[in-house]
GROMACS .gro file of C-alpha atoms in nm:
model
  452
    1MET     CA    1  13.375  14.839   1.668
    2SER     CA    2  13.277  14.568   1.418
    3ARG     CA    3  13.214  14.222   1.548
    4LEU     CA    4  13.473  13.951   1.487
    5PRO     CA    5  13.391  13.682   1.232
    6ASP     CA    6  13.239  13.376   1.390
    7LEU     CA    7  13.541  13.163   1.296
    8LEU     CA    8  13.764  13.380   1.516
    9ARG     CA    9  13.537  13.362   1.818
   10LEU     CA   10  13.651  13.146   2.106
   11PRO     CA   11  13.392  12.944   2.290
   12ARG     CA   12  13.325  13.068   2.641
   13LEU     CA   13  13.471  12.831   2.894
   14PRO     CA   14  13.265  12.748   3.200
   15ARG     CA   15  13.392  12.907   3.522
   16VAL     CA   16  13.507  12.648   3.770
   17ARG     CA   17  13.502  12.731   4.141
   18LEU     CA   18  13.703  12.511   4.375
   19PRO     CA   19  13.591  12.488   4.732
   20LEU     CA   20  13.833  12.668   4.965
   21PRO     CA   21  13.953  12.353   5.147
   22LEU     CA   22  14.027  12.184   4.815
   23THR     CA   23  14.217  12.489   4.689
   24THR     CA   24  14.429  12.502   5.004
   25ALA     CA   25  14.504  12.131   4.981
   26THR     CA   26  14.612  12.170   4.618
   27LEU     CA   27  14.850  12.455   4.702
   28LEU     CA   28  14.998  12.263   4.993
   29LEU     CA   29  15.049  11.962   4.771
   30LEU     CA   30  15.233  12.171   4.511
   31LEU     CA   31  15.458  12.312   4.782
   32LEU     CA   32  15.521  11.984   4.960
   33LEU     CA   33  15.595  11.766   4.658
   34PRO     CA   34  15.943  11.916   4.593
   35SER     CA   35  16.028  11.895   4.963
   36LEU     CA   36  15.910  11.534   4.971
   37ALA     CA   37  16.128  11.453   4.671
   38LEU     CA   38  16.432  11.611   4.836
   39TRP     CA   39  16.365  11.414   5.155
   40ARG     CA   40  16.306  11.089   4.966
   41TRP     CA   41  16.598  11.131   4.724
   42PRO     CA   42  16.854  11.357   4.894
   43ARG     CA   43  17.181  11.453   4.736
   44PRO     CA   44  17.409  11.151   4.790
   45ARG     CA   45  17.673  11.155   5.059
   46ALA     CA   46  18.029  11.234   4.966
   47GLN     CA   47  18.252  10.934   4.911
   48GLY     CA   48  18.603  10.901   5.048
   49LEU     CA   49  18.787  11.107   4.788
   50GLU     CA   50  18.540  11.393   4.805
   51GLN     CA   51  18.570  11.404   5.183
   52LEU     CA   52  18.946  11.431   5.145
   53MET     CA   53  18.909  11.718   4.896
   54ALA     CA   54  18.725  11.916   5.164
   55THR     CA   55  19.020  11.879   5.405
   56ALA     CA   56  19.316  11.902   5.164
   57SER     CA   57  19.511  12.206   5.051
   58LEU     CA   58  19.667  12.011   4.763
   59LEU     CA   59  19.572  11.666   4.631
   60GLN     CA   60  19.729  11.466   4.347
   61SER     CA   61  19.607  11.151   4.175
   62PHE     CA   62  19.835  10.897   4.009
   63PRO     CA   63  19.753  10.599   3.784
   64ALA     CA   64  19.845  10.248   3.890
   65SER     CA   65  20.194  10.148   3.775
   66PRO     CA   66  20.287   9.824   3.956
   67GLU     CA   67  20.569   9.759   3.709
   68ARG     CA   68  20.762  10.060   3.843
   69PRO     CA   69  20.959  10.073   4.172
   70VAL     CA   70  20.762  10.131   4.490
   71PRO     CA   71  20.753  10.508   4.563
   72ALA     CA   72  20.925  10.633   4.876
   73LEU     CA   73  20.592  10.765   5.010
   74TRP     CA   74  20.443  10.414   5.003
   75ARG     CA   75  20.741  10.266   5.190
   76GLN     CA   76  20.733  10.546   5.447
   77ARG     CA   77  20.361  10.517   5.517
   78LEU     CA   78  20.296  10.142   5.475
   79GLY     CA   79  20.627   9.988   5.576
   80GLU     CA   80  20.870   9.765   5.389
   81ASP     CA   81  20.647   9.454   5.412
   82LEU     CA   82  20.302   9.588   5.319
   83ALA     CA   83  20.403   9.856   5.068
   84PRO     CA   84  20.550   9.626   4.797
   85ARG     CA   85  20.256   9.384   4.817
   86LEU     CA   86  19.986   9.651   4.786
   87TRP     CA   87  20.188   9.827   4.515
   88ARG     CA   88  20.196   9.512   4.302
   89GLN     CA   89  19.823   9.451   4.357
   90GLN     CA   90  19.704   9.799   4.260
   91ARG     CA   91  19.500   9.832   3.944
   92ARG     CA   92  19.345  10.174   3.995
   93LEU     CA   93  19.451  10.519   4.107
   94TRP     CA   94  19.617  10.629   4.429
   95TRP     CA   95  19.654  10.975   4.586
   96GLN     CA   96  19.881  11.188   4.796
   97PHE     CA   97  19.760  11.504   4.966
   98TRP     CA   98  19.851  11.771   5.217
   99GLY     CA   99  19.619  11.897   5.491
  100MET     CA  100  19.524  12.256   5.567
  101HIS     CA  101  19.845  12.287   5.767
  102THR     CA  102  20.057  12.312   5.455
  103ASP     CA  103  20.388  12.275   5.636
  104GLY     CA  104  20.308  11.914   5.727
  105ALA     CA  105  20.411  11.598   5.545
  106ALA     CA  106  20.198  11.426   5.279
  107TYR     CA  107  19.924  11.171   5.344
  108LEU     CA  108  19.887  10.857   5.133
  109ALA     CA  109  19.544  10.737   5.014
  110VAL     CA  110  19.478  10.408   4.831
  111GLN     CA  111  19.176  10.193   4.753
  112ASP     CA  112  19.083  10.016   5.075
  113PRO     CA  113  19.177   9.645   5.042
  114ALA     CA  114  18.899   9.565   5.291
  115GLY     CA  115  18.647   9.674   5.029
  116GLU     CA  116  18.778   9.399   4.800
  117GLY     CA  117  18.737   9.123   5.054
  118GLU     CA  118  19.084   9.145   5.210
  119GLN     CA  119  19.041   9.189   5.586
  120ARG     CA  120  19.351   9.300   5.773
  121PRO     CA  121  19.432   9.545   6.056
  122LEU     CA  122  19.491   9.910   5.974
  123PRO     CA  123  19.856  10.011   5.931
  124ALA     CA  124  20.008  10.247   6.183
  125ASN     CA  125  19.850  10.596   6.159
  126GLY     CA  126  19.588  10.462   5.916
  127LEU     CA  127  19.214  10.523   5.902
  128ARG     CA  128  18.932  10.440   5.664
  129VAL     CA  129  18.760  10.726   5.482
  130GLY     CA  130  18.470  10.589   5.284
  131ASN     CA  131  18.615  10.348   5.029
  132LEU     CA  132  18.974  10.465   5.086
  133LEU     CA  133  19.254  10.368   5.319
  134VAL     CA  134  19.439  10.680   5.432
  135VAL     CA  135  19.775  10.671   5.610
  136ALA     CA  136  19.891  10.983   5.790
  137PRO     CA  137  20.258  11.073   5.841
  138ASP     CA  138  20.224  11.068   6.222
  139PRO     CA  139  19.965  11.028   6.501
  140LEU     CA  140  19.899  11.402   6.530
  141SER     CA  141  19.827  11.433   6.158
  142ARG     CA  142  19.593  11.134   6.178
  143ARG     CA  143  19.399  11.294   6.463
  144LEU     CA  144  19.377  11.628   6.281
  145LEU     CA  145  19.240  11.461   5.968
  146ARG     CA  146  18.991  11.251   6.165
  147ASP     CA  147  18.859  11.562   6.343
  148GLN     CA  148  18.816  11.748   6.013
  149LEU     CA  149  18.631  11.472   5.826
  150ARG     CA  150  18.255  11.503   5.795
  151PRO     CA  151  18.098  11.160   5.742
  152GLU     CA  152  17.756  11.319   5.678
  153GLN     CA  153  17.895  11.551   5.411
  154ARG     CA  154  17.684  11.561   5.096
  155ALA     CA  155  17.822  11.528   4.746
  156GLY     CA  156  17.967  11.853   4.619
  157ARG     CA  157  17.839  12.091   4.358
  158GLY     CA  158  17.991  12.336   4.116
  159LEU     CA  159  18.367  12.314   4.089
  160TYR     CA  160  18.394  12.013   4.322
  161ASN     CA  161  18.148  11.819   4.111
  162ALA     CA  162  18.367  11.882   3.805
  163CYS     CA  163  18.697  11.810   3.980
  164LEU     CA  164  18.600  11.477   4.135
  165PRO     CA  165  18.591  11.282   3.802
  166ARG     CA  166  18.930  11.425   3.704
  167LEU     CA  167  19.083  11.285   4.024
  168GLU     CA  168  18.898  10.953   4.001
  169ASN     CA  169  18.973  10.874   3.637
  170GLY     CA  170  19.330  10.981   3.568
  171GLN     CA  171  19.632  11.179   3.675
  172GLY     CA  172  19.539  11.518   3.810
  173VAL     CA  173  19.575  11.776   4.083
  174PHE     CA  174  19.332  11.968   4.303
  175TRP     CA  175  19.416  12.277   4.510
  176ASN     CA  176  19.258  12.537   4.733
  177ALA     CA  177  19.377  12.883   4.837
  178ALA     CA  178  19.620  12.748   5.099
  179GLY     CA  179  19.783  12.508   4.852
  180LEU     CA  180  19.805  12.773   4.583
  181GLY     CA  181  19.973  13.011   4.826
  182VAL     CA  182  20.245  12.755   4.900
  183LEU     CA  183  20.312  12.690   4.530
  184VAL     CA  184  20.322  13.045   4.396
  185GLY     CA  185  20.430  13.236   4.707
  186GLN     CA  186  20.395  13.613   4.705
  187VAL     CA  187  20.219  13.632   4.369
  188ALA     CA  188  19.912  13.451   4.512
  189PRO     CA  189  19.707  13.776   4.539
  190LEU     CA  190  19.734  13.813   4.161
  191LEU     CA  191  19.565  13.473   4.118
  192GLU     CA  192  19.253  13.535   4.326
  193ALA     CA  193  19.029  13.422   4.039
  194TYR     CA  194  19.196  13.078   4.051
  195GLN     CA  195  19.207  13.016   4.429
  196GLU     CA  196  19.049  12.671   4.401
  197GLY     CA  197  19.063  12.438   4.104
  198CYS     CA  198  19.177  12.118   3.941
  199LEU     CA  199  19.363  11.999   3.633
  200SER     CA  200  19.383  11.675   3.439
  201LEU     CA  201  19.742  11.604   3.333
  202GLY     CA  202  19.870  11.419   3.028
  203LEU     CA  203  20.194  11.358   2.840
  204ASP     CA  204  20.279  11.422   2.477
  205SER     CA  205  20.595  11.437   2.268
  206GLU     CA  206  20.698  11.778   2.406
  207GLY     CA  207  20.612  11.748   2.774
  208VAL     CA  208  20.300  11.789   2.988
  209ARG     CA  209  19.961  11.926   2.888
  210TRP     CA  210  19.662  12.000   3.110
  211GLN     CA  211  19.304  12.120   3.118
  212GLY     CA  212  19.068  12.192   3.402
  213GLU     CA  213  18.869  12.448   3.596
  214ALA     CA  214  18.935  12.709   3.865
  215ALA     CA  215  18.734  12.964   4.060
  216THR     CA  216  18.739  13.211   4.342
  217ARG     CA  217  18.666  13.059   4.681
  218ALA     CA  218  18.317  13.215   4.680
  219SER     CA  219  18.230  13.066   4.339
  220ALA     CA  220  18.377  12.717   4.385
  221GLY     CA  221  18.067  12.553   4.531
  222THR     CA  222  17.799  12.724   4.326
  223GLY     CA  223  17.658  12.711   3.977
  224SER     CA  224  17.647  12.456   3.701
  225MET     CA  225  17.972  12.322   3.569
  226VAL     CA  226  17.843  12.205   3.232
  227PRO     CA  227  18.054  12.399   2.980
  228THR     CA  228  17.904  12.543   2.664
  229GLY     CA  229  18.120  12.472   2.362
  230SER     CA  230  18.430  12.419   2.574
  231ARG     CA  231  18.744  12.263   2.435
  232GLU     CA  232  18.992  12.024   2.591
  233THR     CA  233  19.308  12.122   2.405
  234ALA     CA  234  19.608  12.324   2.517
  235PRO     CA  235  19.677  12.656   2.342
  236SER     CA  236  19.928  12.653   2.058
  237LEU     CA  237  20.153  12.958   2.095
  238ALA     CA  238  20.493  13.061   1.967
  239PRO     CA  239  20.765  13.021   2.234
  240LEU     CA  240  20.878  13.328   2.425
  241PRO     CA  241  21.203  13.475   2.292
  242ALA     CA  242  21.517  13.475   2.504
  243ASP     CA  243  21.476  13.844   2.596
  244VAL     CA  244  21.137  13.786   2.766
  245LEU     CA  245  21.097  13.590   3.090
  246LEU     CA  246  20.719  13.619   3.128
  247GLU     CA  247  20.429  13.760   2.930
  248LEU     CA  248  20.073  13.797   3.056
  249GLN     CA  249  19.796  13.936   2.840
  250GLY     CA  250  19.431  13.991   2.929
  251SER     CA  251  19.116  14.182   2.848
  252SER     CA  252  19.127  14.395   3.165
  253LEU     CA  253  19.365  14.467   3.449
  254GLU     CA  254  19.082  14.369   3.683
  255GLN     CA  255  19.180  14.008   3.610
  256LEU     CA  256  19.528  14.072   3.746
  257PHE     CA  257  19.478  14.322   4.028
  258ARG     CA  258  19.140  14.214   4.168
  259GLY     CA  259  19.294  14.049   4.472
  260LEU     CA  260  19.524  14.341   4.548
  261LEU     CA  261  19.282  14.626   4.482
  262SER     CA  262  19.014  14.468   4.700
  263ARG     CA  263  19.236  14.530   5.005
  264GLN     CA  264  19.210  14.859   5.188
  265LEU     CA  265  19.573  14.811   5.294
  266ILE     CA  266  19.672  14.845   4.926
  267ARG     CA  267  19.422  15.111   4.816
  268ASP     CA  268  19.507  15.361   5.090
  269PRO     CA  269  19.882  15.393   5.005
  270LEU     CA  270  19.800  15.413   4.632
  271ALA     CA  271  19.575  15.710   4.699
  272ALA     CA  272  19.793  15.879   4.960
  273ARG     CA  273  20.137  15.826   4.808
  274TYR     CA  274  20.073  15.806   4.433
  275GLY     CA  275  19.743  15.989   4.391
  276ILE     CA  276  19.567  15.687   4.240
  277ASP     CA  277  19.216  15.731   4.381
  278THR     CA  278  18.889  15.553   4.307
  279ARG     CA  279  18.869  15.706   3.959
  280GLY     CA  280  19.224  15.597   3.881
  281LEU     CA  281  19.154  15.245   4.004
  282ALA     CA  282  18.853  15.228   3.771
  283LEU     CA  283  19.084  15.308   3.477
  284LEU     CA  284  19.321  15.030   3.581
  285ARG     CA  285  19.047  14.776   3.620
  286ARG     CA  286  18.890  14.811   3.276
  287SER     CA  287  19.200  14.845   3.057
  288PRO     CA  288  19.321  14.558   2.831
  289PHE     CA  289  19.687  14.495   2.902
  290ARG     CA  290  20.010  14.309   2.833
  291LEU     CA  291  20.259  14.257   3.117
  292ARG     CA  292  20.620  14.153   3.047
  293LEU     CA  293  20.916  14.065   3.265
  294LEU     CA  294  21.248  14.124   3.087
  295PRO     CA  295  21.596  14.005   3.198
  296GLN     CA  296  21.868  14.265   3.254
  297ALA     CA  297  22.224  14.147   3.186
  298SER     CA  298  22.379  14.446   3.362
  299GLY     CA  299  22.286  14.731   3.591
  300PRO     CA  300  22.122  14.735   3.937
  301PHE     CA  301  21.822  14.519   3.841
  302GLN     CA  302  21.799  14.148   3.757
  303ALA     CA  303  21.484  14.210   3.557
  304SER     CA  304  21.258  14.495   3.452
  305LEU     CA  305  20.878  14.507   3.436
  306GLU     CA  306  20.679  14.648   3.147
  307LEU     CA  307  20.302  14.706   3.152
  308GLN     CA  308  20.129  14.814   2.832
  309VAL     CA  309  19.762  14.914   2.845
  310ALA     CA  310  19.510  14.994   2.573
  311VAL     CA  311  19.372  15.333   2.671
  312GLY     CA  312  19.072  15.341   2.436
  313ASN     CA  313  18.831  15.624   2.516
  314ASP     CA  314  18.997  15.692   2.853
  315ARG     CA  315  19.284  15.899   2.710
  316GLN     CA  316  19.205  16.210   2.917
  317GLY     CA  317  19.156  16.009   3.235
  318TRP     CA  318  19.498  15.849   3.194
  319ARG     CA  319  19.662  16.187   3.131
  320GLN     CA  320  19.517  16.315   3.458
  321LEU     CA  321  19.634  16.004   3.642
  322LEU     CA  322  19.989  16.042   3.505
  323ALA     CA  323  19.997  16.411   3.600
  324GLY     CA  324  19.908  16.323   3.958
  325LEU     CA  325  20.162  16.042   3.959
  326ALA     CA  326  20.434  16.281   3.838
  327ARG     CA  327  20.362  16.520   4.125
  328SER     CA  328  20.381  16.232   4.374
  329LEU     CA  329  20.718  16.116   4.236
  330GLN     CA  330  20.859  16.467   4.256
  331ALA     CA  331  20.746  16.486   4.618
  332GLN     CA  332  20.951  16.170   4.684
  333ASP     CA  333  21.270  16.342   4.559
  334LEU     CA  334  21.277  16.167   4.222
  335GLU     CA  335  21.389  16.359   3.915
  336GLN     CA  336  21.245  16.339   3.565
  337ALA     CA  337  21.535  16.230   3.345
  338SER     CA  338  21.352  16.282   3.015
  339ALA     CA  339  21.014  16.399   2.891
  340ALA     CA  340  20.946  16.139   2.622
  341PRO     CA  341  20.956  15.880   2.751
  342ALA     CA  342  20.891  16.015   3.098
  343ALA     CA  343  21.173  15.842   3.291
  344TRP     CA  344  21.226  15.900   3.664
  345ARG     CA  345  21.559  15.859   3.841
  346ARG     CA  346  21.710  15.875   4.188
  347LYS     CA  347  21.968  16.132   4.297
  348ASP     CA  348  22.245  15.887   4.199
  349GLY     CA  349  22.119  15.881   3.841
  350VAL     CA  350  21.963  15.530   3.842
  351VAL     CA  351  21.639  15.524   3.642
  352LEU     CA  352  21.366  15.351   3.845
  353GLY     CA  353  21.083  15.359   3.591
  354GLY     CA  354  20.845  15.575   3.395
  355TRP     CA  355  20.604  15.570   3.101
  356ARG     CA  356  20.566  15.650   2.733
  357TRP     CA  357  20.273  15.689   2.494
  358ILE     CA  358  20.234  15.472   2.184
  359GLY     CA  359  20.009  15.637   1.927
  360GLU     CA  360  19.885  15.898   2.176
  361THR     CA  361  19.712  16.109   1.910
  362GLY     CA  362  19.591  15.815   1.700
  363PRO     CA  363  19.263  15.623   1.712
  364THR     CA  364  19.399  15.345   1.937
  365PRO     CA  365  19.630  15.507   2.196
  366GLN     CA  366  19.827  15.282   2.427
  367LEU     CA  367  20.040  15.352   2.730
  368GLN     CA  368  20.360  15.171   2.826
  369LEU     CA  369  20.457  15.187   3.195
  370PHE     CA  370  20.783  15.036   3.317
  371LEU     CA  371  20.988  14.963   3.629
  372GLY     CA  372  21.361  14.958   3.564
  373PRO     CA  373  21.549  15.101   3.264
  374VAL     CA  374  21.365  15.241   2.965
  375PRO     CA  375  21.251  14.946   2.746
  376SER     CA  376  21.237  14.938   2.370
  377ARG     CA  377  20.917  15.068   2.217
  378GLY     CA  378  20.663  14.785   2.242
  379ALA     CA  379  20.441  14.672   1.958
  380PRO     CA  380  20.072  14.759   2.006
  381ILE     CA  381  19.877  14.495   2.193
  382VAL     CA  382  19.579  14.343   2.017
  383THR     CA  383  19.255  14.417   2.203
  384THR     CA  384  19.003  14.232   1.985
  385THR     CA  385  19.129  13.891   1.878
  386THR     CA  386  19.010  13.539   1.819
  387GLY     CA  387  19.139  13.194   1.890
  388ASP     CA  388  19.365  13.148   2.186
  389GLN     CA  389  19.464  13.513   2.228
  390ALA     CA  390  19.327  13.741   2.498
  391SER     CA  391  19.007  13.912   2.386
  392GLY     CA  392  18.712  14.100   2.523
  393ASP     CA  393  18.548  13.784   2.660
  394GLY     CA  394  18.757  13.779   2.977
  395ALA     CA  395  19.033  13.548   2.852
  396LEU     CA  396  19.376  13.558   3.015
  397ARG     CA  397  19.690  13.421   2.849
  398MET     CA  398  20.026  13.356   3.016
  399GLN     CA  399  20.363  13.243   2.881
  400VAL     CA  400  20.663  13.181   3.106
  401ARG     CA  401  21.022  13.058   3.077
  402PRO     CA  402  21.047  12.881   3.417
  403GLN     CA  403  21.407  12.761   3.392
  404ALA     CA  404  21.531  13.110   3.305
  405LEU     CA  405  21.335  13.253   3.600
  406ASP     CA  406  21.477  12.987   3.830
  407LEU     CA  407  21.834  13.070   3.730
  408LEU     CA  408  21.767  13.427   3.846
  409GLY     CA  409  21.613  13.306   4.171
  410LEU     CA  410  21.271  13.443   4.075
  411LEU     CA  411  21.063  13.126   4.112
  412PRO     CA  412  20.886  13.045   4.442
  413GLU     CA  413  21.079  12.789   4.648
  414GLN     CA  414  20.796  12.532   4.649
  415MET     CA  415  20.756  12.522   4.271
  416PRO     CA  416  20.778  12.157   4.153
  417GLU     CA  417  21.108  12.040   4.007
  418LEU     CA  418  20.943  11.951   3.675
  419VAL     CA  419  20.836  12.314   3.633
  420ARG     CA  420  21.178  12.445   3.736
  421ARG     CA  421  21.362  12.263   3.457
  422SER     CA  422  21.105  12.334   3.186
  423ASP     CA  423  21.189  12.562   2.899
  424GLN     CA  424  20.843  12.701   2.820
  425LEU     CA  425  20.507  12.713   2.998
  426TRP     CA  426  20.184  12.824   2.833
  427MET     CA  427  19.848  12.871   3.001
  428GLU     CA  428  19.513  13.021   2.906
  429ALA     CA  429  19.207  13.089   3.121
  430ALA     CA  430  18.862  13.192   3.002
  431PRO     CA  431  18.522  13.223   3.174
  432LEU     CA  432  18.324  12.901   3.163
  433GLN     CA  433  17.990  13.073   3.109
  434PRO     CA  434  18.024  13.454   3.123
  435GLY     CA  435  17.736  13.601   3.320
  436GLY     CA  436  17.566  13.263   3.367
  437ARG     CA  437  17.521  13.033   3.662
  438SER     CA  438  17.892  12.955   3.655
  439ALA     CA  439  18.007  13.318   3.673
  440GLY     CA  440  18.341  13.326   3.851
  441VAL     CA  441  18.447  12.984   3.720
  442SER     CA  442  18.719  12.965   3.453
  443ARG     CA  443  18.830  12.696   3.215
  444LEU     CA  444  19.206  12.634   3.205
  445TRP     CA  445  19.432  12.495   2.934
  446GLY     CA  446  19.807  12.472   2.935
  447ARG     CA  447  20.127  12.305   2.826
  448LEU     CA  448  20.472  12.258   2.973
  449ARG     CA  449  20.770  12.195   2.747
  450VAL     CA  450  21.042  12.006   2.929
  451ASN     CA  451  21.409  12.030   2.837
  452ARG     CA  452  21.554  11.697   2.726
   0.00000   0.00000   0.00000
C-alpha cells in the first residue's frame, strides 16, 4: 500500500499515563459532581396550589372579580362578615376544588391574607397550605385534607408542570381520574388516554373556548411538556346536523377502546360470546374509524349507534371476524333479516343491529356496523387528512350536541349546566410529541357554543 502524502499525516500524540489513584479520583469526581449539584440545588418544593393538585379530584381557578356579587361558596366558607371584605380586596385568582372523596362538598382556596401583612385568626375549618388559605366545608373534610398534604412534596414534572401555570394565571380546570369519572359517568373507560389533565378557558363571541393537555395516569408525571409546533387555537368545524347527536373520528379504534380492551372482564365475554379473539381485537385496535350517535324519532330505541371503520389491507381478516360474529348471533336465537346489509332481529321482528360493506371490492373498503335500525349508507371516512381532521398521527376529533343529548336523558347527571344548555361542542386531541419523551400526553383544543 502506498504511503500517504506528508500533508495528510497526523502527528503522533504522546501517550499519557495517569497514575491509578489519580484516575480513580477523576472518575469519582465525574460521578459525584451531578449528585452534588442535585443536593445543592434540589428541585424546589411544591407551593400551595401544587400541593392541592395532588389531593384534588377536580380543581377550578377563577379570576378576581370584586365588582360582582360575592359567590355563595365564599359566604358559606368564610361567613357573612369576612367573605364580602376579602372578596372586595381580591386582585388575583381564587380556586374551588373537590377532594378524592368526590361525593363531598367543595373547598375554597384564596391567597392567604397573612402573606400580605394582614394577621388574623384562621376562619372555622381553615388551614394554611403554602401561600394559600384553604377553607374546608366541615371539620372532617379539613382533617382529611390535612392528612393528605405533603409539605415536603417537590415541584411536579410532566403534565403537572404544564398545568400549574394555567391554574395560576387565568381561568382553568384540572382533573384526575376520579374527577373525570364523576363528570362523564359510564363513558369514563373510553377516555383512558385523558384521565388526568387541565384546560385554560376563555370567552369569545360564540361561547367558551379551551386548550390544554391530558394524559393517562401513568404518563402524567413523566416526560417533557415542551410542545413542538403546538397551536393554541380551537378547531374550526362545521356544526353537526340535527340528525346527528355525536360524532367521533380517529386514526385507530385503539384510541377509543384502549380502556375497555385492557380489561380481562371485557375480553373474555367478547371471545366466548361473540368470537372476537386476540386476532379480532388487533383488527379493532388498528382501524381508523368514525362513530356516530343518531336520534330515533320512533321505534323501540331513543338513539342508534353507527361505527364505520376503514378496513384497508385487513379485508379478509374482517370477513372472518364477521363470519364468526354471525355464528354467535345465530346461537343467541337472533335471525338474519337481510343479507345486504346484514341486519339481525329478535323473534318479535325488532332489528337490533348489523353491518354493511361500503366499497367492499374497491381499493379502499370500509365497513359500517350499527346498533339499532339500519342506517342510511354512510359517506366514506377520510383516513389521510390534514388540518384539524383525524389523521394517521393519532389525532382524535369529537363533535357533540349536548342540549339535544340532555333532552333525551343521555348526558351524565354531573355534567355542568353550561354544557347542558350548549348547542354545539367541538374538541380535538392530538399527541404532544408522538414517540418522544412525552408519549402518552395529548394536546387538547375545543369550543362550546352556548345558546342565547
